[in-house]
DNA sequence: TTGATATGAAACCATTTGGTTGTATATAAT
DNA sequence: ATTATATACAACCAAATGGTTTCATATCAA
């Protein structure tokens, strides 16, 4: 059959400030859970759960290296976010954004 | 003092699919709660609660007209979403978006 | 004035969310 | 072989979320 229905979509995944910070953190470096955990005032388990949610939304990829589980950003699903809000851009008269979409949509 | 701390931010407000649909609905017309309610398979009270959340996030404005409470979109807070998202645009090599930000940031 | 309409507000409920601690297991280092 | 490290997994918990129903109140229409 098709794709398994993902429990978490992008909108839900980024609704939590901790997870938004995680995405920023993982944008520039691949990191194992313990290292990531050092950046947040919560247990490693809690961090792990957030990463699981981000993973289900496709926003991070994991790779097993020895006993470590290294995570890195996978930004592509964020495009859905852009698609959604682009509908509203006309309300702040963003001419250049409109132009950009127009130019890039001709394929 | 400054602004009262808003309970709901934009990210949380749009994390719910019902609320995202509401914003679309209110983009083109100002509507009272009962009319809005007709578009969703839930009680008027539930709709009202969603509108309250959108209101706290600044995404809708309400105006009392007689016994009606009319809502309309207030898209401006979505800029925050755009700002956040723009950080990640470099990951899909979006030259035009970069150009756009560059041009629009010179004020 | 009497009734219908539009909304607000309170109480309640099940599920989800974001966190915890404790235990188990695989891998790496001494 | 033993110990330390990195993670997973299960159980638990309080608070938030998304919904309901019931009742009160303000306004409009006949």
XYZ file of C-alpha atoms (C1' of nucleotides) in Angstrom:
274
model
C 0.000 0.000 0.000
C 0.903 3.683 0.104
C 2.647 5.660 2.776
C 1.908 4.768 6.358
C -0.112 7.584 7.866
C 2.327 9.716 9.797
C 1.151 10.499 13.294
C 2.813 13.887 13.347
C 2.638 16.419 10.565
C 4.968 19.356 10.094
C 2.639 21.880 11.676
C 2.343 19.883 14.842
C 6.042 19.102 14.910
C 7.091 22.737 14.867
C 4.395 23.901 17.252
C 6.685 23.168 20.194
C 9.475 25.695 20.892
C 11.881 22.996 22.048
C 11.504 21.185 18.755
C 12.003 24.381 16.791
C 15.282 24.931 18.623
C 16.298 21.367 17.880
C 15.830 21.908 14.177
C 18.076 24.945 14.318
C 20.655 23.004 16.256
C 20.628 20.123 13.809
C 20.783 22.405 10.809
C 24.533 22.802 11.000
C 25.724 19.562 12.535
C 24.845 15.930 12.842
C 24.627 15.085 16.517
C 23.960 12.089 18.759
C 21.195 12.302 21.325
C 23.436 12.906 24.317
C 25.060 15.894 22.644
C 21.674 17.311 21.675
C 20.455 16.688 25.186
C 23.151 18.978 26.547
C 21.383 21.934 24.972
C 18.045 21.453 26.692
C 16.973 21.615 30.342
C 15.229 18.272 30.376
C 15.998 14.585 30.574
C 17.602 12.713 27.705
C 14.434 10.652 27.420
C 12.360 13.765 26.862
C 14.784 14.918 24.189
C 14.567 11.510 22.592
C 10.797 11.770 22.428
C 10.958 15.143 20.729
C 13.385 13.706 18.197
C 10.995 10.837 17.561
C 8.246 13.325 16.767
C 10.484 15.316 14.448
C 11.480 12.071 12.795
C 7.891 11.037 12.197
C 7.277 14.377 10.545
C 10.299 13.729 8.324
C 12.155 16.736 9.694
C 15.183 14.803 10.938
C 16.995 11.724 9.726
C 18.748 9.312 12.051
C 21.787 7.184 11.439
C 23.168 4.543 13.739
C 26.903 4.776 14.317
C 28.132 2.257 16.843
C 26.175 2.820 19.984
C 25.238 6.331 18.961
C 22.145 7.463 17.130
C 23.053 10.547 15.143
C 20.447 13.006 13.952
C 20.560 15.579 11.240
C 18.081 18.044 9.801
C 15.918 17.116 6.852
C 14.406 20.447 5.893
C 12.398 19.418 2.872
C 9.040 18.904 4.629
C 9.148 22.561 5.663
C 8.156 23.377 2.116
C 4.651 22.379 3.051
C 4.719 25.185 5.562
C 5.691 27.657 2.888
C 2.991 26.412 0.557
C 0.423 26.887 3.238
C 1.338 30.381 4.284
C 2.024 31.609 0.772
C -1.732 31.718 0.392
C -1.824 34.552 2.887
C 1.087 36.575 1.635
C -1.173 38.737 -0.454
C -2.385 40.206 2.809
C 0.864 41.908 3.510
C 1.394 42.955 -0.026
C 4.561 41.016 -0.558
C 5.048 41.600 -4.233
C 8.501 40.101 -4.416
C 7.428 36.883 -2.773
C 4.617 36.606 -5.265
C 7.068 37.186 -8.097
C 9.373 34.581 -6.684
C 6.690 31.945 -6.547
C 5.553 32.821 -10.009
C 9.008 32.473 -11.480
C 9.828 29.281 -9.654
C 6.540 27.579 -10.409
C 7.068 27.524 -14.170
C 8.563 24.103 -14.731
C 3.899 47.156 31.731
C 4.444 45.655 28.300
C 2.296 43.261 26.336
C 0.392 40.679 28.311
C 1.983 37.322 27.628
C -0.162 35.654 25.006
C -1.122 32.117 25.868
C -1.136 31.002 22.262
C 1.558 31.812 19.743
C 1.250 31.556 15.999
C 2.926 28.174 15.769
C 0.532 26.623 18.218
C -2.464 28.355 16.693
C -1.867 26.935 13.244
C -0.903 23.476 14.457
C -4.552 22.442 14.382
C -6.040 21.650 10.933
C -9.449 23.034 11.904
C -7.902 26.367 12.756
C -5.939 26.430 9.516
C -9.183 25.948 7.606
C -10.762 28.737 9.617
C -8.055 31.148 8.602
C -8.640 30.320 4.951
C -12.342 30.777 5.408
C -11.912 34.139 7.075
C -9.424 35.336 4.518
C -12.082 36.412 2.070
C -15.035 37.306 4.241
C -15.894 38.632 7.637
C -18.241 36.140 9.279
C -20.164 35.719 12.529
C -19.611 32.589 14.592
C -22.772 30.810 13.520
C -21.872 31.163 9.848
C -18.356 29.914 10.519
C -19.781 27.075 12.530
C -21.694 25.847 9.487
C -18.412 24.887 7.860
C -17.198 22.567 10.588
C -18.509 19.253 11.923
C -18.505 20.286 15.556
C -20.511 22.324 18.016
C -20.698 26.094 17.888
C -18.989 26.184 21.252
C -16.016 24.239 19.914
C -15.768 26.629 16.967
C -15.906 29.524 19.373
C -13.002 28.107 21.351
C -10.883 27.746 18.245
C -11.649 31.339 17.351
C -10.590 32.408 20.814
C -7.233 30.720 20.315
C -6.762 32.318 16.904
C -7.680 35.629 18.459
C -5.110 35.288 21.224
C -2.491 34.615 18.592
C -3.587 37.775 16.809
C -4.638 35.876 13.704
C -8.234 37.048 13.735
C -9.942 40.257 14.769
C -13.445 40.363 16.159
C -16.039 43.083 15.884
C -19.356 43.193 17.652
C -22.298 44.036 15.414
C -25.580 43.848 17.239
C -25.863 40.405 18.691
C -23.302 39.027 16.261
C -19.580 38.697 16.777
C -17.932 38.969 13.397
C -14.463 37.635 12.746
C -12.001 38.436 10.051
C -8.472 37.345 9.239
C -5.513 39.273 10.549
C -2.646 37.735 8.617
C 0.194 39.847 9.881
C 1.373 37.499 12.666
C 2.062 34.896 9.999
C 5.142 36.886 9.185
C 6.723 35.362 12.254
C 6.223 31.992 10.650
C 7.853 33.238 7.513
C 10.772 34.644 9.440
C 11.352 31.393 11.237
C 11.089 29.407 8.081
C 13.424 31.638 6.092
C 16.335 30.376 8.171
C 15.990 26.989 6.550
C 15.546 28.078 2.966
C 19.222 27.725 2.244
C 18.779 23.978 2.405
C 17.050 23.800 -0.903
C 19.172 26.351 -2.617
C 16.437 28.886 -3.061
C 18.319 31.695 -4.730
C 15.287 33.801 -5.479
C 14.070 33.732 -1.914
C 17.501 34.834 -0.786
C 17.379 37.662 -3.282
C 13.959 38.632 -2.085
C 15.047 38.829 1.525
C 18.095 40.788 0.549
C 16.147 43.355 -1.450
C 13.395 43.731 1.116
C 15.703 44.007 4.087
C 17.389 47.204 2.893
C 15.406 49.890 4.642
C -44.193 41.854 24.989
C -43.055 37.584 23.468
C -40.400 34.582 21.064
C -36.465 33.425 18.219
C -31.502 34.093 17.448
C -26.456 34.765 18.548
C -23.375 34.307 21.703
C -21.017 33.618 26.246
C -19.795 30.917 30.121
C -19.433 26.960 33.143
C -18.861 22.218 34.063
C -17.425 18.124 32.492
C -14.795 14.417 29.839
C -11.375 11.496 27.136
C -7.168 11.789 24.875
C -2.819 13.846 23.929
C 1.268 16.103 25.360
C 5.468 16.877 27.617
C 7.684 15.508 31.151
C 9.607 12.054 34.803
C 12.070 7.648 36.761
C 13.627 2.959 36.470
C 15.265 -0.962 33.988
C 17.305 -3.407 30.088
C 20.568 -3.907 26.256
C 24.161 -3.064 22.976
C 28.631 -1.204 22.193
C 33.136 0.693 23.555
C 37.082 1.096 26.576
C 40.319 -0.651 30.272
C 36.193 -9.873 31.674
C 34.640 -5.861 33.628
C 33.091 -1.376 33.601
C 31.351 2.756 31.517
C 28.548 4.845 27.852
C 24.555 5.535 24.614
C 20.338 4.487 23.895
C 15.757 2.166 24.072
C 11.596 0.948 26.351
C 7.937 0.792 29.790
C 5.281 2.769 33.284
C 3.682 6.595 35.274
C 1.966 11.539 35.950
C 0.008 16.401 35.668
C -1.537 19.614 32.610
C -3.215 20.958 28.157
C -6.210 20.056 24.239
C -10.340 19.430 21.727
C -14.522 18.227 22.283
C -19.340 17.957 24.639
C -23.876 19.617 27.086
C -26.434 22.841 29.790
C -27.797 27.291 31.188
C -27.737 32.425 31.063
C -27.960 36.770 28.617
C -28.306 40.201 25.033
C -30.484 41.624 20.823
C -33.640 41.452 17.036
C -38.304 40.586 14.983
C -43.401 39.963 15.155
